[in-house]
PDB file of C-alpha atoms in Angstrom:
ATOM      1  CA  MET A 558     124.755  49.486  60.518  1.00  0.00           C
ATOM      2  CA  ASN A 559     128.553  49.025  60.709  1.00  0.00           C
ATOM      3  CA  VAL A 560     129.459  45.719  62.358  1.00  0.00           C
ATOM      4  CA  ALA A 561     132.905  44.436  63.322  1.00  0.00           C
ATOM      5  CA  ILE A 562     133.357  40.720  63.878  1.00  0.00           C
ATOM      6  CA  ILE A 563     136.465  39.480  65.635  1.00  0.00           C
ATOM      7  CA  GLY A 564     136.784  35.835  64.654  1.00  0.00           C
ATOM      8  CA  THR A 565     136.182  34.010  61.391  1.00  0.00           C
ATOM      9  CA  GLY A 566     135.209  30.537  62.540  1.00  0.00           C
ATOM     10  CA  ASN A 567     131.800  28.923  62.144  1.00  0.00           C
ATOM     11  CA  VAL A 568     130.012  31.427  64.386  1.00  0.00           C
ATOM     12  CA  GLY A 569     131.742  34.581  63.137  1.00  0.00           C
ATOM     13  CA  GLY A 570     131.395  33.579  59.497  1.00  0.00           C
ATOM     14  CA  ALA A 571     127.709  32.675  59.838  1.00  0.00           C
ATOM     15  CA  LEU A 572     126.846  35.863  61.699  1.00  0.00           C
ATOM     16  CA  GLY A 573     128.782  37.956  59.194  1.00  0.00           C
ATOM     17  CA  GLY A 574     127.011  36.319  56.274  1.00  0.00           C
ATOM     18  CA  SER A 575     123.572  36.872  57.774  1.00  0.00           C
ATOM     19  CA  LEU A 576     124.333  40.491  58.659  1.00  0.00           C
ATOM     20  CA  SER A 577     125.806  41.202  55.240  1.00  0.00           C
ATOM     21  CA  ARG A 578     122.776  39.703  53.456  1.00  0.00           C
ATOM     22  CA  ALA A 579     120.558  41.892  55.649  1.00  0.00           C
ATOM     23  CA  GLY A 580     122.335  44.955  54.252  1.00  0.00           C
ATOM     24  CA  HIS A 581     124.780  45.736  57.046  1.00  0.00           C
ATOM     25  CA  SER A 582     128.406  46.713  56.500  1.00  0.00           C
ATOM     26  CA  VAL A 583     130.602  43.969  57.996  1.00  0.00           C
ATOM     27  CA  THR A 584     134.325  44.021  58.755  1.00  0.00           C
ATOM     28  CA  PHE A 585     136.154  40.878  59.858  1.00  0.00           C
ATOM     29  CA  TYR A 586     139.379  40.536  61.823  1.00  0.00           C
ATOM     30  CA  SER A 587     141.259  37.298  62.370  1.00  0.00           C
ATOM     31  CA  ARG A 588     144.829  36.470  63.342  1.00  0.00           C
ATOM     32  CA  ASP A 589     144.837  34.349  60.186  1.00  0.00           C
ATOM     33  CA  GLU A 590     144.770  36.927  57.378  1.00  0.00           C
ATOM     34  CA  VAL A 591     144.106  34.315  54.685  1.00  0.00           C
ATOM     35  CA  LYS A 592     141.068  32.956  56.542  1.00  0.00           C
ATOM     36  CA  ALA A 593     139.772  36.486  57.143  1.00  0.00           C
ATOM     37  CA  ALA A 594     140.070  37.253  53.434  1.00  0.00           C
ATOM     38  CA  GLU A 595     138.264  34.025  52.479  1.00  0.00           C
ATOM     39  CA  VAL A 596     135.381  34.598  54.901  1.00  0.00           C
ATOM     40  CA  ALA A 597     135.070  38.262  53.947  1.00  0.00           C
ATOM     41  CA  SER A 598     135.058  37.452  50.230  1.00  0.00           C
ATOM     42  CA  ALA A 599     132.366  34.806  50.685  1.00  0.00           C
ATOM     43  CA  ASN A 600     130.211  37.292  52.604  1.00  0.00           C
ATOM     44  CA  SER A 601     130.747  40.522  50.632  1.00  0.00           C
ATOM     45  CA  ALA A 602     132.520  42.002  53.646  1.00  0.00           C
ATOM     46  CA  ALA A 603     135.772  43.808  54.409  1.00  0.00           C
ATOM     47  CA  THR A 604     138.807  42.787  56.424  1.00  0.00           C
ATOM     48  CA  ALA A 605     140.982  44.701  58.849  1.00  0.00           C
ATOM     49  CA  ASP A 606     144.646  44.185  59.663  1.00  0.00           C
ATOM     50  CA  THR A 607     144.252  44.797  63.420  1.00  0.00           C
ATOM     51  CA  PRO A 608     141.383  44.488  65.893  1.00  0.00           C
ATOM     52  CA  ALA A 609     141.583  48.244  66.489  1.00  0.00           C
ATOM     53  CA  HIS A 610     141.068  48.938  62.783  1.00  0.00           C
ATOM     54  CA  ALA A 611     138.176  46.482  62.680  1.00  0.00           C
ATOM     55  CA  VAL A 612     136.229  48.239  65.436  1.00  0.00           C
ATOM     56  CA  GLU A 613     136.975  51.765  64.199  1.00  0.00           C
ATOM     57  CA  GLY A 614     133.606  53.253  63.289  1.00  0.00           C
ATOM     58  CA  ALA A 615     131.708  50.083  64.224  1.00  0.00           C
ATOM     59  CA  GLU A 616     128.333  50.496  65.870  1.00  0.00           C
ATOM     60  CA  VAL A 617     128.329  46.854  66.998  1.00  0.00           C
ATOM     61  CA  VAL A 618     131.291  44.623  67.834  1.00  0.00           C
ATOM     62  CA  ILE A 619     130.880  40.850  67.956  1.00  0.00           C
ATOM     63  CA  LEU A 620     133.562  38.788  69.665  1.00  0.00           C
ATOM     64  CA  ALA A 621     133.268  35.355  68.041  1.00  0.00           C
ATOM     65  CA  VAL A 622     136.280  33.512  69.459  1.00  0.00           C
ATOM     66  CA  PRO A 623     136.575  30.486  71.733  1.00  0.00           C
ATOM     67  CA  TYR A 624     136.231  31.296  75.430  1.00  0.00           C
ATOM     68  CA  ALA A 625     139.805  30.219  76.160  1.00  0.00           C
ATOM     69  CA  SER A 626     141.075  32.739  73.603  1.00  0.00           C
ATOM     70  CA  ALA A 627     139.164  35.599  75.180  1.00  0.00           C
ATOM     71  CA  VAL A 628     140.469  35.272  78.741  1.00  0.00           C
TER      72      VAL A 628
END
């Protein structure tokens, strides 16, 4: 399954790691490109340069950002 995760904090990183280990294809997006690259590298995942690119082709999208950032 192709999964896009928007957010690379504790929740996004943990979910991405679990999904990647389960054999799913994971793509991360974060406003902080360095953090996205670090989390993706640690989880055998990809990164995207925009949220739109992250969700392109994704079957599941996980929004893992603080509530205040989402409203």
